[in-house]
Amino acid sequence: MNLKKLLLNGRVLLLILVIVGSILTIIAQGITYGLDISGGVEITVQLEKPVDQSTMEEVRISLENRLNTLGVKDITLEPWGDQIIKIRVANVTEEEANSIIDTINRQGVFYAEFNGVIFATGADIKRVDQVSYEPREGAWIVPFSISKEAAEKFAQLALGKVGYPVDIFLDPPVNSTLIVSQEIYTLMNSNEFQFVPDAKPLPQRLKEAFNIDVVPYTNQSVEEIAKLAQGKEKVILVGVNGELESTLKNLGIKVEKREPRAGEAADEFIRRILGLYGPYRLQEGLTTGEPHTELAISIGGSKEDIAAMRQAQVVSVVLRSGSLPVKVFVEGVNYIPPTLGEQFRKQVVQAGIVALLVVGLIVYLHYRKARIAIPVVLTSLSEVIAILGVAALIRWNLDLPSIAGIIAAIGTGVDQQIVITDELLGGRKKEKITKRSGVLKRMGRAFFVIWASATTTIVAMSFLFKFFVGGLRGFAFTTILGVLIGILITRPAYAEIAKVLLSEER
Amino acid sequence: MLENTLKKLATADPKKMITYPLIVFLVALLILVIHFPTLGTDLKGGVVITIHGGNADAKDVESLLKAENFEVTVREIKSITGDTRVEVRASTDVNVQRIIELIKSKYPDAAISQTQFGPSLSRTAQEQSLKAVSLAFLGMAVVVFLFFRVPVPSLTVIFSALSDMTIALALMSIFGLELTQATIAALLMLIGYSVDSNILLTTKLLRRKEDTVEEAYFSAVSTGFTMSTTTLGALASLWAISQAEVIDMIAAVLIFGLLADFMNTWILNAGVLRWYIQRGEKK
């Protein structure tokens, strides 16, 4: 067999390079699976009316902040067009998925609290102005105004309390018991959240304002903790390991668990659990007893300090979130339990292998030649690898429709290989001697059919890709990708291989 | 036997050849007029809760939920591998979490997936689907014309694709498959498959001047049959092994369409082309 000549053929070489590259990419990057395979929930949130891009961004940040307090990992929020936000959360339990849905459906609850007293809620925020940089103070400023009543209440509370901490909260875990690790308990009572010795420590402020009990975990028995939870809405375990969660659940107590994320500092972790922004140091001008309706929160940092600017934007969104710029509704929910997704993936892989074998068998039965059946199967397999390689490269979310698309593309791929094979074979049977021009003419005819059908498939699928919001873009994407890889790389290579293999036979 | 049938087809009167597929097309249209496939949850709106495994039984689930006054329809779907899944459908205004709680307490081992589509989202999906299908069809027509540049063969290829989709839709209606985004995608994919075999036939009959029409037809049929059987084989394995609904539905619709395409390519399109060639020869 003229293997060397075959391997040195440009088209075959290209195919080999693509396969090797794809395998390396898949190994290096791994394949990202869609939620219907990895398990998780996809929530489609619809805005009441179409909005411009900056409002969309505001809604997105606001939802993100609120969902972040839930302690669920891997939340992605993706705006689609001007009216839809897709929220995907991988690998969550049913309950977690439900609490996410609840949080979205609920309006954000905003509180401003000082020394254990709530002085303003979302309804008191009258206006939030643009975030701006104030060079004199060396800080990013979020100006806002509050109602007259809130201003008066605050003036009384703040009288003479320079430097005291002012807290703002978004969706705090009202009326609950927090069981926290010793380390976190110490940090909550530290200067980080208190600023001045005379101010009330954070746990005390939480207790007085929101009836949140913060209890350090010192190996209390389950019964003791159950007692602490009496009359409370839920128990939240904060950085506490062990089997408390399930034992408490068995007692019929609502338990939630929060763990720090990778790279998350302990103080950030505490803020996230509480939905706490700040605390901010109370400036002298506000401690005279005079009510001020125009206030501002300043976040120190230089003009180039992106982190400070981003923080200021978050605060601005939080201030507004008591009333989102537009109402949002949960319009669609798609929940797949992680175990089920795993099962689907296995089945699809099995189905793919069986499909390839069946194709090989039918091709063999038709031509009675292993030297046709094997290259056909191998070419299809290489097409699958190339599609997966590209998917891995661009981190395409491979969901079930995407996989169906791969198999559909393989279907057309095999079809086209058969067209090529038949043109090659048909030529010989008739003419006995294969003239070079004859082969070229036949190949031309085969490739005319291939190009025409590939173009129509790509055109048809492009519209699907462009117009669908749903998961079926994946189907369109992999089909188009498969057809492109087919006509540009695998089909020409197969034609070369088939020419060599079939001419050798005689 | 197959060869005899083919011989008959190759020598049959083209006009007769055309009649049968046209009748099937009309019957399919009639079926669609009487009973169009039901719209799936993603196009109509609603809630579907699917219980996988856990020995759930449709009747028990139904009585469990009816006892709490939930307005639901429950059905059981058995796959070839013997697994069953139970599907609970309701309108969007039900308390989904309560239903899931009830099911969970009765079948703790079951895996439960849920899908909800609100009314405005499903309306958007409907509009998008309609747009995607009509534009894809137009795009296909343009491409076919550009490749052939002759009206009669091009129109036949286009009609053939239309008929494939119509018959697949009618079969969906008969077998109770719903029209969802997934099945619409599969219907669009049919355009690709349909054009595949039709272009093969047209090219062979019109461009292969060294053979007789009969020979060209035979050669095209032989290639076309291999093409369709391999694809059918691949789709059938996909349908049989996977239990994911999206995949099953896409596979089923493609199978319907490919079966329709058999007829439309090798009888309808072949008939039209032979008639077209005969007419050309007479001139």
mmCIF file of C-alpha atoms in Angstrom, chain A residues 36 44 46 84 86 94-95 98-99 101-102 330-337 339-340 343-344 346-348 350-352 354-356 358-360 362-363 366-367 400-401 403-405 407-412 414-416 418-419 422-423 426-427 430-431 441-442 445 448-457 459-461 463-464 467-472 475 479 483, chain B residues 42 52 83 92 97 100 104 111-122 124-125 128-133 135-141 143-144 147-148 180-186 188-193 195-196 199-200 203-204 207-211 215 219 222-224 226-235 237-238 241-247 250 254:
data_model
loop_
_atom_site.group_PDB
_atom_site.id
_atom_site.type_symbol
_atom_site.label_atom_id
_atom_site.label_comp_id
_atom_site.label_asym_id
_atom_site.label_seq_id
_atom_site.Cartn_x
_atom_site.Cartn_y
_atom_site.Cartn_z
ATOM 1 C CA ASP A 36 -28.967 19.368 30.652
ATOM 2 C CA THR A 44 -35.195 32.670 32.008
ATOM 3 C CA GLN A 46 -38.102 38.385 31.511
ATOM 4 C CA ILE A 84 -34.424 38.580 28.707
ATOM 5 C CA LYS A 86 -30.710 33.859 31.232
ATOM 6 C CA GLU A 94 -33.853 21.108 43.891
ATOM 7 C CA GLU A 95 -34.055 23.269 47.017
ATOM 8 C CA ASN A 98 -36.130 26.912 44.274
ATOM 9 C CA SER A 99 -34.535 29.449 46.583
ATOM 10 C CA ILE A 101 -36.309 31.309 41.872
ATOM 11 C CA ASP A 102 -37.836 32.744 45.042
ATOM 12 C CA VAL A 330 -39.314 34.256 36.131
ATOM 13 C CA GLU A 331 -40.670 33.132 32.773
ATOM 14 C CA GLY A 332 -38.932 29.845 32.229
ATOM 15 C CA VAL A 333 -37.342 27.228 34.421
ATOM 16 C CA ASN A 334 -35.498 24.171 33.273
ATOM 17 C CA TYR A 335 -34.194 21.969 36.051
ATOM 18 C CA ILE A 336 -32.217 18.774 35.505
ATOM 19 C CA PRO A 337 -31.013 16.792 38.513
ATOM 20 C CA THR A 339 -27.639 12.407 38.427
ATOM 21 C CA LEU A 340 -29.999 12.375 35.474
ATOM 22 C CA GLN A 343 -27.116 9.217 32.758
ATOM 23 C CA PHE A 344 -28.049 11.118 29.588
ATOM 24 C CA LYS A 346 -23.551 8.053 29.078
ATOM 25 C CA GLN A 347 -26.452 7.089 26.854
ATOM 26 C CA VAL A 348 -25.512 9.616 24.206
ATOM 27 C CA GLN A 350 -23.226 4.780 23.803
ATOM 28 C CA ALA A 351 -25.684 5.808 21.126
ATOM 29 C CA GLY A 352 -22.920 7.555 19.222
ATOM 30 C CA VAL A 354 -23.525 2.175 18.247
ATOM 31 C CA ALA A 355 -24.528 4.592 15.488
ATOM 32 C CA LEU A 356 -21.001 4.553 14.070
ATOM 33 C CA VAL A 358 -24.304 0.488 12.507
ATOM 34 C CA VAL A 359 -23.183 2.866 9.781
ATOM 35 C CA GLY A 360 -20.013 0.835 9.312
ATOM 36 C CA ILE A 362 -24.475 -1.044 6.546
ATOM 37 C CA VAL A 363 -21.667 0.364 4.421
ATOM 38 C CA HIS A 366 -23.527 -2.650 0.714
ATOM 39 C CA TYR A 367 -20.026 -2.764 -0.727
ATOM 40 C CA LEU A 400 -28.061 17.618 24.392
ATOM 41 C CA PRO A 401 -29.252 19.481 21.279
ATOM 42 C CA ILE A 403 -24.895 16.472 20.591
ATOM 43 C CA ALA A 404 -27.917 15.703 18.437
ATOM 44 C CA GLY A 405 -26.509 18.261 15.991
ATOM 45 C CA ILE A 407 -24.953 13.197 15.055
ATOM 46 C CA ALA A 408 -27.067 14.895 12.369
ATOM 47 C CA ALA A 409 -23.896 16.329 10.849
ATOM 48 C CA ILE A 410 -22.321 12.893 10.880
ATOM 49 C CA GLY A 411 -25.403 11.598 9.059
ATOM 50 C CA THR A 412 -24.889 14.033 6.193
ATOM 51 C CA VAL A 414 -21.618 9.620 5.762
ATOM 52 C CA ASP A 415 -24.064 10.396 2.958
ATOM 53 C CA GLN A 416 -21.472 12.462 1.199
ATOM 54 C CA ILE A 418 -21.029 7.389 -0.048
ATOM 55 C CA VAL A 419 -21.584 9.791 -2.933
ATOM 56 C CA ASP A 422 -20.053 5.510 -5.615
ATOM 57 C CA GLU A 423 -18.730 7.994 -8.115
ATOM 58 C CA GLY A 426 -19.148 3.522 -10.757
ATOM 59 C CA GLY A 427 -16.417 4.902 -12.960
ATOM 60 C CA LYS A 430 -18.165 0.947 -16.589
ATOM 61 C CA GLU A 431 -14.963 1.966 -18.212
ATOM 62 C CA LYS A 441 -14.835 14.585 -13.677
ATOM 63 C CA ARG A 442 -16.520 12.168 -11.319
ATOM 64 C CA ARG A 445 -19.699 15.790 -9.870
ATOM 65 C CA PHE A 448 -20.992 19.527 -6.774
ATOM 66 C CA VAL A 449 -23.602 17.465 -4.912
ATOM 67 C CA ILE A 450 -21.677 17.854 -1.665
ATOM 68 C CA TRP A 451 -21.251 21.600 -1.937
ATOM 69 C CA ALA A 452 -24.863 22.170 -2.929
ATOM 70 C CA SER A 453 -26.260 20.162 -0.027
ATOM 71 C CA ALA A 454 -23.748 21.583 2.443
ATOM 72 C CA THR A 455 -24.644 25.126 1.429
ATOM 73 C CA THR A 456 -28.348 24.521 1.849
ATOM 74 C CA THR A 457 -27.851 22.909 5.256
ATOM 75 C CA VAL A 459 -28.145 28.374 5.109
ATOM 76 C CA ALA A 460 -31.111 26.653 6.785
ATOM 77 C CA MET A 461 -29.295 26.178 10.071
ATOM 78 C CA PHE A 463 -31.465 31.069 10.517
ATOM 79 C CA LEU A 464 -32.066 28.693 13.383
ATOM 80 C CA PHE A 467 -33.333 33.501 15.659
ATOM 81 C CA PHE A 468 -33.584 31.049 18.505
ATOM 82 C CA VAL A 469 -33.095 32.161 22.047
ATOM 83 C CA GLY A 470 -33.420 28.658 23.367
ATOM 84 C CA GLY A 471 -30.974 25.823 23.692
ATOM 85 C CA LEU A 472 -31.469 24.812 20.073
ATOM 86 C CA PHE A 475 -28.107 22.071 17.480
ATOM 87 C CA THR A 479 -24.539 21.047 12.600
ATOM 88 C CA VAL A 483 -20.796 20.443 7.802
ATOM 89 C CA ASP B 42 -41.935 25.618 25.093
ATOM 90 C CA HIS B 52 -37.373 9.496 36.081
ATOM 91 C CA ASP B 83 -37.238 2.408 31.704
ATOM 92 C CA THR B 92 -48.094 27.843 34.599
ATOM 93 C CA GLN B 97 -42.806 23.372 44.305
ATOM 94 C CA ILE B 100 -42.546 18.318 43.498
ATOM 95 C CA LYS B 104 -40.668 13.480 46.327
ATOM 96 C CA ALA B 111 -34.898 12.004 39.804
ATOM 97 C CA ILE B 112 -37.236 14.865 39.020
ATOM 98 C CA SER B 113 -36.654 17.389 36.295
ATOM 99 C CA GLN B 114 -38.886 20.329 35.622
ATOM 100 C CA THR B 115 -39.476 22.742 32.793
ATOM 101 C CA GLN B 116 -41.582 25.873 32.931
ATOM 102 C CA PHE B 117 -42.406 28.235 30.138
ATOM 103 C CA GLY B 118 -44.318 31.411 30.820
ATOM 104 C CA PRO B 119 -46.782 32.819 28.292
ATOM 105 C CA SER B 120 -44.672 35.654 26.936
ATOM 106 C CA LEU B 121 -41.580 33.499 26.629
ATOM 107 C CA SER B 122 -43.473 30.871 24.684
ATOM 108 C CA THR B 124 -41.427 34.784 21.693
ATOM 109 C CA ALA B 125 -40.365 31.214 20.951
ATOM 110 C CA GLN B 128 -38.827 32.983 16.465
ATOM 111 C CA SER B 129 -39.667 29.512 15.231
ATOM 112 C CA LEU B 130 -41.946 30.817 12.530
ATOM 113 C CA LYS B 131 -39.314 33.281 11.411
ATOM 114 C CA ALA B 132 -36.535 30.674 11.466
ATOM 115 C CA VAL B 133 -38.543 28.135 9.493
ATOM 116 C CA LEU B 135 -36.408 32.186 6.312
ATOM 117 C CA ALA B 136 -34.564 28.863 6.282
ATOM 118 C CA PHE B 137 -36.956 27.608 3.644
ATOM 119 C CA LEU B 138 -36.526 30.721 1.513
ATOM 120 C CA GLY B 139 -32.755 30.520 1.925
ATOM 121 C CA MET B 140 -32.790 26.911 0.807
ATOM 122 C CA ALA B 141 -34.859 27.785 -2.247
ATOM 123 C CA VAL B 143 -29.427 28.259 -2.859
ATOM 124 C CA VAL B 144 -31.040 25.481 -4.908
ATOM 125 C CA PHE B 147 -26.865 25.841 -7.998
ATOM 126 C CA PHE B 148 -29.134 24.597 -10.811
ATOM 127 C CA THR B 180 -41.459 21.922 20.061
ATOM 128 C CA GLN B 181 -38.340 23.921 19.386
ATOM 129 C CA ALA B 182 -36.499 20.614 19.153
ATOM 130 C CA THR B 183 -38.808 19.135 16.559
ATOM 131 C CA ILE B 184 -38.761 22.360 14.575
ATOM 132 C CA ALA B 185 -34.980 22.154 14.489
ATOM 133 C CA ALA B 186 -35.285 18.594 13.231
ATOM 134 C CA LEU B 188 -35.248 22.294 9.406
ATOM 135 C CA MET B 189 -32.522 19.675 9.354
ATOM 136 C CA LEU B 190 -34.724 17.717 6.955
ATOM 137 C CA ILE B 191 -34.144 20.453 4.414
ATOM 138 C CA GLY B 192 -30.483 19.477 4.419
ATOM 139 C CA TYR B 193 -31.108 15.740 4.106
ATOM 140 C CA VAL B 195 -31.692 18.444 -0.689
ATOM 141 C CA ASP B 196 -28.837 15.961 -0.357
ATOM 142 C CA ILE B 199 -29.448 17.048 -5.740
ATOM 143 C CA LEU B 200 -27.718 13.718 -6.179
ATOM 144 C CA THR B 203 -27.174 15.930 -10.968
ATOM 145 C CA LYS B 204 -26.951 12.358 -12.149
ATOM 146 C CA ARG B 207 -25.464 16.080 -16.015
ATOM 147 C CA ARG B 208 -24.433 12.528 -16.599
ATOM 148 C CA LYS B 209 -24.745 12.524 -20.327
ATOM 149 C CA GLU B 210 -22.669 9.385 -20.948
ATOM 150 C CA ASP B 211 -25.325 7.039 -19.447
ATOM 151 C CA GLU B 215 -28.783 3.722 -15.919
ATOM 152 C CA SER B 219 -26.882 4.400 -10.100
ATOM 153 C CA SER B 222 -28.217 2.646 -5.362
ATOM 154 C CA THR B 223 -26.180 5.474 -3.861
ATOM 155 C CA GLY B 224 -29.259 7.104 -2.393
ATOM 156 C CA THR B 226 -27.110 3.400 0.968
ATOM 157 C CA MET B 227 -27.135 7.005 2.107
ATOM 158 C CA SER B 228 -30.590 6.812 3.579
ATOM 159 C CA THR B 229 -30.119 3.438 5.245
ATOM 160 C CA THR B 230 -26.920 4.509 6.986
ATOM 161 C CA THR B 231 -28.562 7.674 8.235
ATOM 162 C CA LEU B 232 -31.662 5.769 9.329
ATOM 163 C CA GLY B 233 -29.441 3.281 11.134
ATOM 164 C CA ALA B 234 -27.586 6.010 12.986
ATOM 165 C CA LEU B 235 -30.810 7.792 13.938
ATOM 166 C CA SER B 237 -29.626 3.764 17.408
ATOM 167 C CA LEU B 238 -29.798 7.283 18.783
ATOM 168 C CA ILE B 241 -30.509 4.107 23.298
ATOM 169 C CA SER B 242 -30.999 7.632 24.561
ATOM 170 C CA GLN B 243 -33.784 8.455 26.986
ATOM 171 C CA ALA B 244 -33.375 12.184 26.818
ATOM 172 C CA GLU B 245 -36.569 13.523 25.345
ATOM 173 C CA VAL B 246 -34.938 16.178 23.164
ATOM 174 C CA ILE B 247 -32.788 13.579 21.443
ATOM 175 C CA ILE B 250 -35.181 15.000 17.051
ATOM 176 C CA LEU B 254 -35.652 12.937 11.180
#
